[in-house]
Amino acid sequence: MLTHSEAFSLQGSLALVTGGGTGIGRAITDALVKAGARVVVAGRRREPLEETAAAYPGKVFACTYDVTQEQEAGNFLKRIHSELGTPTILVNNAGIHLKKKAEEVTAEEFRKVLETHIVGAHALTAASIPLMREAGGGSILYIASMASLFGIPYVVAYAAAKSAMLGVVRTLAVEYGGENIRVNAIAPGWIETEMSRKAMEGDPERKRKVLGRTPLGRFGTPEDIGWAAVYLCSPAARFITGTCLAVDGGISIGF
């Protein structure tokens, strides 16, 4: 039987977090490290990755990587495996947002959003699975969205990608559960990040409406998502796969 500390410990694990240098990704990285994991943070911009690595010497490692260059996923994972060991935790967090009327979204814009959230993430997942299999199992976590669960205007490409993500999660969970590879998602609600602040800027009425629909009556913090990620990747969640955990203050069940 696991003790409390053992159940939530990630000691000895190596995690890969895309978009791990800023916002929710940074909070996930912070929480994984505090739970005992070493973390590779990957993204296109070197500076935030290096800042994150500098905060945790010997625990966090910065690697520039563009998830839309899916043909590089295999080599990227091989390099991590060779230099640091086997990543048994993968957090597909990197993404882009597009806010536009549906009729104005071009095919190229739609495709770019899907390539980032779905195709690019899948390339890393596919490259990670053989390594996890060899290690005896692992945990794959996708960062979904409220747009995965209900309709939100002006984000048709983003909503399509985040909704597709849940189908991917369920399919992978069924396909690889027998190999002790668990696959889950987190759907964050309104979280206090630079992106959400920009979305609310100059629109106090929108903020009032969001808080009015949130039973807990507040915005979430990136840390709320970080600790949820630790839970789903830890032994405490060893019998959980194929699910989407809404970390949203209850907004998805509101009126």
GROMACS .gro file of C-alpha atoms in nm:
model
  255
    1MET     CA    1   0.000   0.000   0.000
    2LEU     CA    2   0.130   0.345  -0.092
    3THR     CA    3   0.190   0.608   0.172
    4HIS     CA    4   0.056   0.960   0.113
    5SER     CA    5   0.399   1.089   0.015
    6GLU     CA    6   0.462   0.795  -0.219
    7ALA     CA    7   0.124   0.834  -0.388
    8PHE     CA    8   0.193   1.190  -0.501
    9SER     CA    9   0.568   1.160  -0.556
   10LEU     CA   10   0.727   1.184  -0.900
   11GLN     CA   11   1.075   1.121  -0.764
   12GLY     CA   12   1.298   0.964  -1.028
   13SER     CA   13   1.069   1.057  -1.318
   14LEU     CA   14   1.170   1.261  -1.623
   15ALA     CA   15   0.896   1.475  -1.778
   16LEU     CA   16   0.873   1.662  -2.107
   17VAL     CA   17   0.650   1.972  -2.102
   18THR     CA   18   0.589   2.160  -2.426
   19GLY     CA   19   0.534   2.531  -2.377
   20GLY     CA   20   0.683   2.475  -2.032
   21GLY     CA   21   0.845   2.816  -1.990
   22THR     CA   22   0.542   3.043  -1.959
   23GLY     CA   23   0.189   3.059  -1.819
   24ILE     CA   24   0.020   2.730  -1.742
   25GLY     CA   25   0.315   2.535  -1.882
   26ARG     CA   26   0.551   2.705  -1.638
   27ALA     CA   27   0.317   2.629  -1.348
   28ILE     CA   28   0.304   2.263  -1.452
   29THR     CA   29   0.683   2.257  -1.466
   30ASP     CA   30   0.708   2.414  -1.118
   31ALA     CA   31   0.468   2.160  -0.970
   32LEU     CA   32   0.633   1.859  -1.135
   33VAL     CA   33   0.972   1.966  -0.999
   34LYS     CA   34   0.830   2.018  -0.650
   35ALA     CA   35   0.687   1.665  -0.671
   36GLY     CA   36   1.035   1.529  -0.743
   37ALA     CA   37   1.055   1.505  -1.122
   38ARG     CA   38   1.323   1.635  -1.354
   39VAL     CA   39   1.168   1.830  -1.641
   40VAL     CA   40   1.262   1.910  -1.999
   41VAL     CA   41   1.088   2.233  -2.101
   42ALA     CA   42   1.043   2.274  -2.475
   43GLY     CA   43   0.928   2.566  -2.683
   44ARG     CA   44   1.014   2.801  -2.966
   45ARG     CA   45   1.140   3.093  -2.755
   46ARG     CA   46   1.469   3.024  -2.580
   47GLU     CA   47   1.457   3.302  -2.318
   48PRO     CA   48   1.162   3.183  -2.102
   49LEU     CA   49   1.290   2.826  -2.122
   50GLU     CA   50   1.633   2.930  -1.994
   51GLU     CA   51   1.476   3.142  -1.718
   52THR     CA   52   1.278   2.839  -1.603
   53ALA     CA   53   1.584   2.613  -1.615
   54ALA     CA   54   1.788   2.870  -1.420
   55ALA     CA   55   1.529   2.860  -1.141
   56TYR     CA   56   1.588   2.486  -1.097
   57PRO     CA   57   1.955   2.403  -1.165
   58GLY     CA   58   2.003   2.036  -1.243
   59LYS     CA   59   1.628   1.979  -1.234
   60VAL     CA   60   1.496   2.161  -1.542
   61PHE     CA   61   1.654   2.149  -1.886
   62ALA     CA   62   1.573   2.395  -2.166
   63CYS     CA   63   1.535   2.269  -2.523
   64THR     CA   64   1.413   2.476  -2.817
   65TYR     CA   65   1.160   2.283  -3.020
   66ASP     CA   66   0.877   2.381  -3.253
   67VAL     CA   67   0.586   2.139  -3.224
   68THR     CA   68   0.475   2.221  -3.578
   69GLN     CA   69   0.798   2.065  -3.708
   70GLU     CA   70   0.651   1.722  -3.642
   71GLN     CA   71   0.910   1.546  -3.858
   72GLU     CA   72   1.169   1.634  -3.590
   73ALA     CA   73   0.981   1.469  -3.302
   74GLY     CA   74   1.162   1.137  -3.325
   75ASN     CA   75   1.508   1.292  -3.326
   76PHE     CA   76   1.411   1.528  -3.045
   77LEU     CA   77   1.299   1.241  -2.821
   78LYS     CA   78   1.609   1.039  -2.908
   79ARG     CA   79   1.829   1.330  -2.801
   80ILE     CA   80   1.647   1.364  -2.469
   81HIS     CA   81   1.668   0.989  -2.415
   82SER     CA   82   2.039   0.986  -2.491
   83GLU     CA   83   2.132   1.286  -2.277
   84LEU     CA   84   1.890   1.268  -1.983
   85GLY     CA   85   1.708   0.935  -1.981
   86THR     CA   86   1.359   0.817  -2.064
   87PRO     CA   87   1.074   1.067  -2.035
   88THR     CA   88   0.792   0.871  -1.871
   89ILE     CA   89   0.573   1.182  -1.847
   90LEU     CA   90   0.470   1.386  -2.150
   91VAL     CA   91   0.263   1.703  -2.114
   92ASN     CA   92   0.130   1.831  -2.446
   93ASN     CA   93   0.068   2.190  -2.345
   94ALA     CA   94   0.199   2.405  -2.633
   95GLY     CA   95  -0.068   2.576  -2.836
   96ILE     CA   96  -0.184   2.884  -3.019
   97HIS     CA   97  -0.508   3.079  -3.004
   98LEU     CA   98  -0.710   3.232  -3.285
   99LYS     CA   99  -1.005   3.461  -3.214
  100LYS     CA  100  -1.203   3.542  -3.527
  101LYS     CA  101  -1.550   3.509  -3.672
  102ALA     CA  102  -1.583   3.160  -3.818
  103GLU     CA  103  -1.659   3.293  -4.167
  104GLU     CA  104  -1.332   3.489  -4.164
  105VAL     CA  105  -1.102   3.202  -4.067
  106THR     CA  106  -0.894   3.089  -4.363
  107ALA     CA  107  -0.808   2.728  -4.437
  108GLU     CA  108  -0.444   2.811  -4.370
  109GLU     CA  109  -0.524   2.956  -4.028
  110PHE     CA  110  -0.746   2.662  -3.940
  111ARG     CA  111  -0.476   2.418  -4.048
  112LYS     CA  112  -0.208   2.594  -3.842
  113VAL     CA  113  -0.413   2.564  -3.524
  114LEU     CA  114  -0.480   2.194  -3.586
  115GLU     CA  115  -0.116   2.127  -3.672
  116THR     CA  116  -0.003   2.278  -3.344
  117HIS     CA  117  -0.257   2.128  -3.105
  118ILE     CA  118  -0.322   1.792  -3.271
  119VAL     CA  119  -0.065   1.693  -3.534
  120GLY     CA  120   0.239   1.831  -3.352
  121ALA     CA  121   0.130   1.691  -3.018
  122HIS     CA  122   0.061   1.352  -3.174
  123ALA     CA  123   0.409   1.339  -3.324
  124LEU     CA  124   0.561   1.376  -2.978
  125THR     CA  125   0.316   1.126  -2.832
  126ALA     CA  126   0.396   0.871  -3.103
  127ALA     CA  127   0.770   0.916  -3.050
  128SER     CA  128   0.731   0.886  -2.671
  129ILE     CA  129   0.525   0.568  -2.660
  130PRO     CA  130   0.805   0.322  -2.755
  131LEU     CA  131   1.028   0.476  -2.486
  132MET     CA  132   0.751   0.453  -2.226
  133ARG     CA  133   0.682   0.096  -2.329
  134GLU     CA  134   1.047   0.007  -2.278
  135ALA     CA  135   1.039   0.174  -1.935
  136GLY     CA  136   0.731  -0.024  -1.829
  137GLY     CA  137   0.475   0.252  -1.864
  138GLY     CA  138   0.417   0.623  -1.851
  139SER     CA  139   0.169   0.907  -1.838
  140ILE     CA  140   0.064   1.135  -2.124
  141LEU     CA  141  -0.129   1.450  -2.044
  142TYR     CA  142  -0.302   1.683  -2.290
  143ILE     CA  143  -0.400   2.035  -2.190
  144ALA     CA  144  -0.748   2.080  -2.333
  145SER     CA  145  -0.988   2.372  -2.273
  146MET     CA  146  -1.339   2.476  -2.182
  147ALA     CA  147  -1.379   2.493  -2.561
  148SER     CA  148  -1.351   2.112  -2.549
  149LEU     CA  149  -1.666   2.097  -2.338
  150PHE     CA  150  -1.905   2.370  -2.454
  151GLY     CA  151  -1.951   2.627  -2.727
  152ILE     CA  152  -1.751   2.951  -2.719
  153PRO     CA  153  -1.794   3.205  -3.001
  154TYR     CA  154  -1.515   3.324  -3.231
  155VAL     CA  155  -1.276   3.034  -3.166
  156VAL     CA  156  -1.389   2.776  -3.423
  157ALA     CA  157  -1.041   2.644  -3.510
  158TYR     CA  158  -0.927   2.639  -3.148
  159ALA     CA  159  -1.250   2.466  -3.040
  160ALA     CA  160  -1.212   2.207  -3.315
  161ALA     CA  161  -0.858   2.130  -3.204
  162LYS     CA  162  -0.938   2.113  -2.834
  163SER     CA  163  -1.246   1.899  -2.894
  164ALA     CA  164  -1.048   1.661  -3.115
  165MET     CA  165  -0.797   1.633  -2.834
  166LEU     CA  166  -1.048   1.450  -2.614
  167GLY     CA  167  -1.109   1.193  -2.887
  168VAL     CA  168  -0.734   1.142  -2.911
  169VAL     CA  169  -0.710   1.096  -2.535
  170ARG     CA  170  -0.984   0.833  -2.521
  171THR     CA  171  -0.847   0.643  -2.820
  172LEU     CA  172  -0.490   0.635  -2.689
  173ALA     CA  173  -0.611   0.533  -2.343
  174VAL     CA  174  -0.788   0.230  -2.486
  175GLU     CA  175  -0.505   0.145  -2.723
  176TYR     CA  176  -0.218   0.161  -2.474
  177GLY     CA  177  -0.376   0.095  -2.135
  178GLY     CA  178  -0.261  -0.266  -2.148
  179GLU     CA  179   0.098  -0.142  -2.163
  180ASN     CA  180   0.059   0.070  -1.849
  181ILE     CA  181   0.057   0.394  -2.047
  182ARG     CA  182  -0.212   0.625  -1.912
  183VAL     CA  183  -0.351   0.914  -2.118
  184ASN     CA  184  -0.561   1.195  -1.971
  185ALA     CA  185  -0.650   1.560  -2.025
  186ILE     CA  186  -0.703   1.870  -1.814
  187ALA     CA  187  -0.955   2.131  -1.925
  188PRO     CA  188  -0.864   2.459  -1.753
  189GLY     CA  189  -1.132   2.717  -1.691
  190TRP     CA  190  -1.056   3.089  -1.674
  191ILE     CA  191  -0.703   3.103  -1.536
  192GLU     CA  192  -0.517   3.421  -1.443
  193THR     CA  193  -0.251   3.437  -1.713
  194GLU     CA  194  -0.123   3.708  -1.943
  195MET     CA  195  -0.344   3.567  -2.220
  196SER     CA  196  -0.662   3.579  -2.012
  197ARG     CA  197  -0.583   3.927  -1.885
  198LYS     CA  198  -0.552   4.050  -2.243
  199ALA     CA  199  -0.882   3.880  -2.329
  200MET     CA  200  -1.056   4.064  -2.043
  201GLU     CA  201  -0.880   4.397  -2.089
  202GLY     CA  202  -1.123   4.686  -2.118
  203ASP     CA  203  -1.425   4.456  -2.083
  204PRO     CA  204  -1.540   4.456  -1.719
  205GLU     CA  205  -1.880   4.320  -1.822
  206ARG     CA  206  -1.722   4.005  -1.963
  207LYS     CA  207  -1.528   3.954  -1.641
  208ARG     CA  208  -1.848   3.995  -1.440
  209LYS     CA  209  -2.027   3.737  -1.656
  210VAL     CA  210  -1.746   3.483  -1.628
  211LEU     CA  211  -1.727   3.515  -1.251
  212GLY     CA  212  -2.106   3.502  -1.230
  213ARG     CA  213  -2.105   3.165  -1.409
  214THR     CA  214  -1.826   3.025  -1.192
  215PRO     CA  215  -1.962   2.861  -0.875
  216LEU     CA  216  -1.636   2.921  -0.685
  217GLY     CA  217  -1.661   3.288  -0.777
  218ARG     CA  218  -1.299   3.348  -0.879
  219PHE     CA  219  -1.049   3.290  -1.154
  220GLY     CA  220  -0.812   2.998  -1.122
  221THR     CA  221  -0.437   3.030  -1.088
  222PRO     CA  222  -0.175   2.854  -1.302
  223GLU     CA  223  -0.074   2.668  -0.986
  224ASP     CA  224  -0.421   2.509  -0.974
  225ILE     CA  225  -0.345   2.346  -1.309
  226GLY     CA  226   0.007   2.252  -1.204
  227TRP     CA  227  -0.103   2.045  -0.908
  228ALA     CA  228  -0.383   1.883  -1.107
  229ALA     CA  229  -0.115   1.775  -1.355
  230VAL     CA  230   0.095   1.629  -1.075
  231TYR     CA  231  -0.204   1.430  -0.953
  232LEU     CA  232  -0.287   1.281  -1.294
  233CYS     CA  233   0.078   1.191  -1.359
  234SER     CA  234   0.137   1.045  -1.012
  235PRO     CA  235   0.080   0.696  -0.868
  236ALA     CA  236  -0.224   0.842  -0.690
  237ALA     CA  237  -0.401   0.840  -1.028
  238ARG     CA  238  -0.271   0.499  -1.137
  239PHE     CA  239  -0.626   0.372  -1.212
  240ILE     CA  240  -0.730   0.682  -1.407
  241THR     CA  241  -0.701   0.693  -1.784
  242GLY     CA  242  -0.901   0.831  -2.075
  243THR     CA  243  -1.058   1.108  -1.869
  244CYS     CA  244  -1.071   1.486  -1.886
  245LEU     CA  245  -1.042   1.666  -1.554
  246ALA     CA  246  -1.211   2.007  -1.561
  247VAL     CA  247  -1.016   2.245  -1.338
  248ASP     CA  248  -1.253   2.534  -1.383
  249GLY     CA  249  -1.413   2.641  -1.056
  250GLY     CA  250  -1.731   2.468  -1.171
  251ILE     CA  251  -1.800   2.685  -1.477
  252SER     CA  252  -1.865   2.381  -1.698
  253ILE     CA  253  -2.155   2.276  -1.475
  254GLY     CA  254  -2.290   2.628  -1.424
  255PHE     CA  255  -2.603   2.783  -1.573
   0.00000   0.00000   0.00000
